[in-house]
Amino acid sequence: MVDPAGQGDRMTGAVPTQLRVPYVIAHAAEIAPQPLTFVRRPLGGLRLAYNNERRGDRVKGVLRVRVLNNQRGAPQWRKLNTLRQWRCMEKLLCQVCGQAATDPTTGRIPWITTDSAFRELPEDPTGGLTSAPPTCWACIPEALATCPQLHISQAVGTVARAEPAAVLADMFTPGPSRRALHTGEHNVEISLSEDTLLTHALATQLIVQIHDFQPAPHPMG
Ligand SMILES: [Zn+2]
């Protein structure tokens, strides 16, 4: 990577920035309050909600965890920013640089699948479910070189298309005065068709179904 301030950094003894922080990684100053409660649904029963629900809290009926989107503060390397992860999935943006991931020549979307973030579906031999957004061709070598998880198990390929299929969510249950109590369950996978479960879920990541995965030659040789 080009480091325009590299010389200056060496002279002052500061560590030059070698690694980009991937677009999807959460930062320390992006944590937001979660004023959660349970409210009555028009057709009966309770559902999880924010006290002061606003635009963007709920996407197609799914309540999302509130986070800021400022990329300020220390990177939280094991945590994804929900707004940016969701945006990458819906708009097929690269998880490293945040730009469009689709290859303009072929129209196909480069994707790294790992054992930890990819699950095959019995009914779809060339597709599956993944919580990891795509990675553009330009960023794939960097992603493979910097992410320790990718050394263990990964496949680089392209997919024809991807659509929202499920979420990963924290689960809540109503307490006294309809207070929202966390059940202790994190990263529960819930299909977007599971209407009843979704009423008790606070989504943290969007899972997509990818179609027609074709392995590509390993870009690192
Ligand atoms: Zn990229």
CSV table of C-alpha atoms and ligand atoms in Angstrom, one decimal:
chain,number,residue,atom,x,y,z
A,1,MET,CA,0.0,0.0,0.0
A,2,VAL,CA,1.1,3.5,-0.7
A,3,ASP,CA,2.0,5.3,2.5
A,4,PRO,CA,2.3,9.0,1.7
A,5,ALA,CA,3.5,9.8,5.2
A,6,GLY,CA,5.8,6.8,5.5
A,7,GLN,CA,9.1,8.8,5.6
A,8,GLY,CA,7.7,11.2,8.2
A,9,ASP,CA,6.5,8.3,10.3
A,10,ARG,CA,9.9,6.6,10.3
A,11,MET,CA,11.5,9.8,11.4
A,12,THR,CA,9.1,10.4,14.3
A,13,GLY,CA,9.2,6.7,15.3
A,14,ALA,CA,5.5,6.2,14.8
A,15,VAL,CA,4.3,2.9,13.3
A,16,PRO,CA,3.3,3.4,9.7
A,17,THR,CA,-0.2,2.2,8.8
A,18,GLN,CA,0.3,-1.0,7.0
A,19,LEU,CA,-3.0,-2.7,7.4
A,20,ARG,CA,-6.3,-1.2,6.3
A,21,VAL,CA,-9.1,-1.7,8.7
A,22,PRO,CA,-11.7,-3.6,6.7
A,23,TYR,CA,-14.9,-1.6,6.0
A,24,VAL,CA,-17.1,-4.0,7.9
A,25,ILE,CA,-15.1,-4.1,11.1
A,26,ALA,CA,-16.7,-2.3,14.1
A,27,HIS,CA,-14.9,0.6,15.9
A,28,ALA,CA,-15.0,1.4,19.6
A,29,ALA,CA,-16.8,4.7,19.2
A,30,GLU,CA,-19.7,3.2,17.2
A,31,ILE,CA,-21.5,1.7,20.2
A,32,ALA,CA,-25.0,3.1,20.7
A,33,PRO,CA,-27.6,2.8,23.5
A,34,GLN,CA,-30.3,0.1,23.0
A,35,PRO,CA,-33.5,1.3,24.6
A,36,LEU,CA,-35.4,-2.0,24.1
A,37,THR,CA,-38.8,-2.9,25.2
A,38,PHE,CA,-41.6,-5.3,24.3
A,39,VAL,CA,-44.8,-3.8,22.7
A,40,ARG,CA,-48.2,-5.3,21.9
A,41,ARG,CA,-48.7,-6.3,18.3
A,42,PRO,CA,-51.9,-5.3,16.5
A,43,LEU,CA,-52.8,-8.9,16.0
A,44,GLY,CA,-51.9,-10.0,19.5
A,45,GLY,CA,-48.7,-11.1,21.2
A,46,LEU,CA,-45.6,-9.1,22.0
A,47,ARG,CA,-42.7,-8.0,19.9
A,48,LEU,CA,-39.3,-6.5,20.6
A,49,ALA,CA,-39.0,-2.8,19.8
A,50,TYR,CA,-37.1,0.3,20.6
A,51,ASN,CA,-38.8,2.9,22.9
A,52,ASN,CA,-38.4,5.5,20.2
A,53,GLU,CA,-38.3,3.6,17.0
A,54,ARG,CA,-36.9,5.4,14.1
A,55,ARG,CA,-36.0,4.9,10.4
A,56,GLY,CA,-33.4,2.2,9.9
A,57,ASP,CA,-34.1,0.3,13.1
A,58,ARG,CA,-36.4,-2.1,11.3
A,59,VAL,CA,-35.6,-3.6,7.9
A,60,LYS,CA,-38.4,-5.6,6.3
A,61,GLY,CA,-39.8,-6.3,9.8
A,62,VAL,CA,-36.5,-7.3,11.3
A,63,LEU,CA,-35.3,-5.2,14.3
A,64,ARG,CA,-31.6,-4.4,14.0
A,65,VAL,CA,-29.1,-3.6,16.7
A,66,ARG,CA,-28.4,0.2,16.8
A,67,VAL,CA,-24.8,1.2,16.0
A,68,LEU,CA,-23.2,4.4,14.8
A,69,ASN,CA,-21.4,4.6,11.5
A,70,ASN,CA,-18.4,6.8,12.0
A,71,GLN,CA,-15.4,4.4,11.9
A,72,ARG,CA,-13.9,6.2,14.9
A,73,GLY,CA,-12.1,4.7,17.8
A,74,ALA,CA,-10.0,1.5,18.0
A,75,PRO,CA,-11.0,-1.2,15.6
A,76,GLN,CA,-12.9,-4.1,17.2
A,77,TRP,CA,-11.3,-6.9,15.1
A,78,ARG,CA,-13.7,-9.6,16.2
A,79,LYS,CA,-16.8,-7.6,15.7
A,80,LEU,CA,-18.6,-6.4,12.6
A,81,ASN,CA,-20.5,-3.1,12.3
A,82,THR,CA,-24.1,-4.1,11.7
A,83,LEU,CA,-25.0,-1.2,9.4
A,84,ARG,CA,-21.9,-1.7,7.2
A,85,GLN,CA,-22.2,-5.5,7.1
A,86,TRP,CA,-25.9,-5.2,6.1
A,87,ARG,CA,-25.1,-2.6,3.5
A,88,CYS,CA,-22.4,-4.8,2.0
A,89,MET,CA,-24.8,-7.7,1.7
A,90,GLU,CA,-27.7,-5.7,0.2
A,91,LYS,CA,-25.6,-3.7,-2.2
A,92,LEU,CA,-22.9,-6.3,-2.8
A,93,LEU,CA,-20.1,-4.1,-1.6
A,94,CYS,CA,-16.6,-5.4,-0.8
A,95,GLN,CA,-16.2,-6.1,2.9
A,96,VAL,CA,-12.6,-4.7,2.8
A,97,CYS,CA,-12.9,-1.4,0.8
A,98,GLY,CA,-16.6,-0.8,0.7
A,99,GLN,CA,-16.7,-0.4,-3.0
A,100,ALA,CA,-18.9,-2.4,-5.5
A,101,ALA,CA,-17.6,-6.0,-5.5
A,102,THR,CA,-19.2,-7.2,-8.8
A,103,ASP,CA,-16.7,-7.8,-11.6
A,104,PRO,CA,-17.8,-5.4,-14.3
A,105,THR,CA,-16.5,-7.6,-17.1
A,106,THR,CA,-18.3,-10.9,-16.1
A,107,GLY,CA,-21.1,-9.5,-14.0
A,108,ARG,CA,-20.2,-12.1,-11.3
A,109,ILE,CA,-19.4,-11.4,-7.7
A,110,PRO,CA,-16.1,-12.5,-6.2
A,111,TRP,CA,-16.6,-14.2,-2.8
A,112,ILE,CA,-14.4,-15.8,-0.2
A,113,THR,CA,-16.2,-18.6,1.6
A,114,THR,CA,-14.8,-19.9,4.9
A,115,ASP,CA,-16.0,-22.9,6.9
A,116,SER,CA,-16.9,-20.7,9.8
A,117,ALA,CA,-19.1,-18.3,7.7
A,118,PHE,CA,-20.5,-20.6,5.0
A,119,ARG,CA,-23.0,-23.4,5.2
A,120,GLU,CA,-24.1,-25.6,2.3
A,121,LEU,CA,-27.7,-26.3,1.7
A,122,PRO,CA,-28.8,-29.8,0.8
A,123,GLU,CA,-31.2,-28.5,-1.9
A,124,ASP,CA,-28.5,-26.3,-3.6
A,125,PRO,CA,-25.3,-28.1,-4.6
A,126,THR,CA,-23.6,-24.9,-5.9
A,127,GLY,CA,-24.8,-22.4,-3.3
A,128,GLY,CA,-25.3,-21.9,0.4
A,129,LEU,CA,-25.7,-19.4,3.2
A,130,THR,CA,-23.0,-17.0,4.3
A,131,SER,CA,-22.7,-14.2,6.8
A,132,ALA,CA,-19.5,-12.9,5.2
A,133,PRO,CA,-20.0,-10.2,2.5
A,134,PRO,CA,-18.2,-10.4,-0.9
A,135,THR,CA,-14.6,-9.2,-1.4
A,136,CYS,CA,-13.7,-7.4,-4.7
A,137,TRP,CA,-10.9,-8.9,-6.8
A,138,ALA,CA,-8.5,-6.0,-5.8
A,139,CYS,CA,-8.9,-6.8,-2.1
A,140,ILE,CA,-8.8,-10.6,-2.2
A,141,PRO,CA,-5.0,-10.9,-1.9
A,142,GLU,CA,-5.0,-8.5,1.1
A,143,ALA,CA,-7.9,-10.3,2.7
A,144,LEU,CA,-6.2,-13.7,2.3
A,145,ALA,CA,-2.9,-12.4,3.6
A,146,THR,CA,-4.3,-10.6,6.7
A,147,CYS,CA,-7.1,-12.7,8.0
A,148,PRO,CA,-5.7,-15.6,10.0
A,149,GLN,CA,-9.0,-17.4,9.8
A,150,LEU,CA,-8.8,-17.6,6.0
A,151,HIS,CA,-5.6,-19.6,6.1
A,152,ILE,CA,-7.4,-22.4,7.8
A,153,SER,CA,-10.2,-23.0,5.4
A,154,GLN,CA,-11.2,-20.9,2.5
A,155,ALA,CA,-12.3,-21.1,-1.0
A,156,VAL,CA,-12.1,-18.2,-3.5
A,157,GLY,CA,-14.7,-18.1,-6.2
A,158,THR,CA,-17.5,-16.1,-7.9
A,159,VAL,CA,-21.2,-16.3,-7.5
A,160,ALA,CA,-24.0,-15.4,-9.9
A,161,ARG,CA,-26.2,-13.7,-7.4
A,162,ALA,CA,-27.0,-13.4,-3.7
A,163,GLU,CA,-30.2,-12.5,-1.8
A,164,PRO,CA,-31.1,-12.0,1.9
A,165,ALA,CA,-32.1,-15.3,3.5
A,166,ALA,CA,-31.6,-15.0,7.3
A,167,VAL,CA,-30.1,-13.0,10.1
A,168,LEU,CA,-27.8,-13.6,13.1
A,169,ALA,CA,-29.5,-12.3,16.2
A,170,ASP,CA,-29.4,-11.8,20.0
A,171,MET,CA,-32.6,-13.2,21.6
A,172,PHE,CA,-34.8,-11.4,24.1
A,173,THR,CA,-37.7,-12.4,26.3
A,174,PRO,CA,-40.3,-10.1,27.9
A,175,GLY,CA,-39.8,-9.4,31.7
A,176,PRO,CA,-41.8,-7.5,34.2
A,177,SER,CA,-43.5,-4.4,32.7
A,178,ARG,CA,-42.6,-5.7,29.3
A,179,ARG,CA,-38.9,-5.1,29.9
A,180,ALA,CA,-36.6,-6.7,27.3
A,181,LEU,CA,-34.4,-9.3,28.9
A,182,HIS,CA,-31.5,-10.8,27.0
A,183,THR,CA,-31.8,-14.6,27.1
A,184,GLY,CA,-28.0,-14.9,26.8
A,185,GLU,CA,-28.3,-16.3,23.3
A,186,HIS,CA,-26.0,-14.7,20.7
A,187,ASN,CA,-25.6,-15.3,17.0
A,188,VAL,CA,-28.8,-17.3,16.6
A,189,GLU,CA,-29.5,-18.0,12.9
A,190,ILE,CA,-33.1,-17.1,12.0
A,191,SER,CA,-34.6,-17.5,8.6
A,192,LEU,CA,-36.4,-14.4,7.3
A,193,SER,CA,-39.5,-16.5,7.0
A,194,GLU,CA,-39.5,-17.3,10.8
A,195,ASP,CA,-41.9,-14.5,11.7
A,196,THR,CA,-42.6,-15.7,15.3
A,197,LEU,CA,-38.9,-16.1,16.2
A,198,LEU,CA,-38.1,-12.7,14.6
A,199,THR,CA,-40.4,-10.9,17.1
A,200,HIS,CA,-38.0,-11.8,19.9
A,201,ALA,CA,-34.8,-11.1,17.9
A,202,LEU,CA,-32.3,-8.2,17.7
A,203,ALA,CA,-30.4,-8.8,14.4
A,204,THR,CA,-26.7,-8.1,14.3
A,205,GLN,CA,-25.8,-9.5,10.8
A,206,LEU,CA,-27.6,-10.3,7.6
A,207,ILE,CA,-27.1,-13.7,6.0
A,208,VAL,CA,-27.5,-14.1,2.3
A,209,GLN,CA,-27.9,-17.2,0.1
A,210,ILE,CA,-25.4,-17.3,-2.7
A,211,HIS,CA,-26.1,-19.0,-6.0
A,212,ASP,CA,-23.9,-20.8,-8.5
A,213,PHE,CA,-20.5,-20.7,-6.7
A,214,GLN,CA,-17.7,-21.4,-9.1
A,215,PRO,CA,-14.2,-21.8,-7.7
A,216,ALA,CA,-11.6,-19.4,-9.0
A,217,PRO,CA,-7.8,-19.9,-9.3
A,218,HIS,CA,-6.1,-19.0,-6.0
A,219,PRO,CA,-5.0,-15.4,-6.4
A,220,MET,CA,-2.0,-15.9,-4.1
A,221,GLY,CA,-0.7,-18.7,-6.2
B,1,ZN,ZN,-12.4,-4.2,-2.1
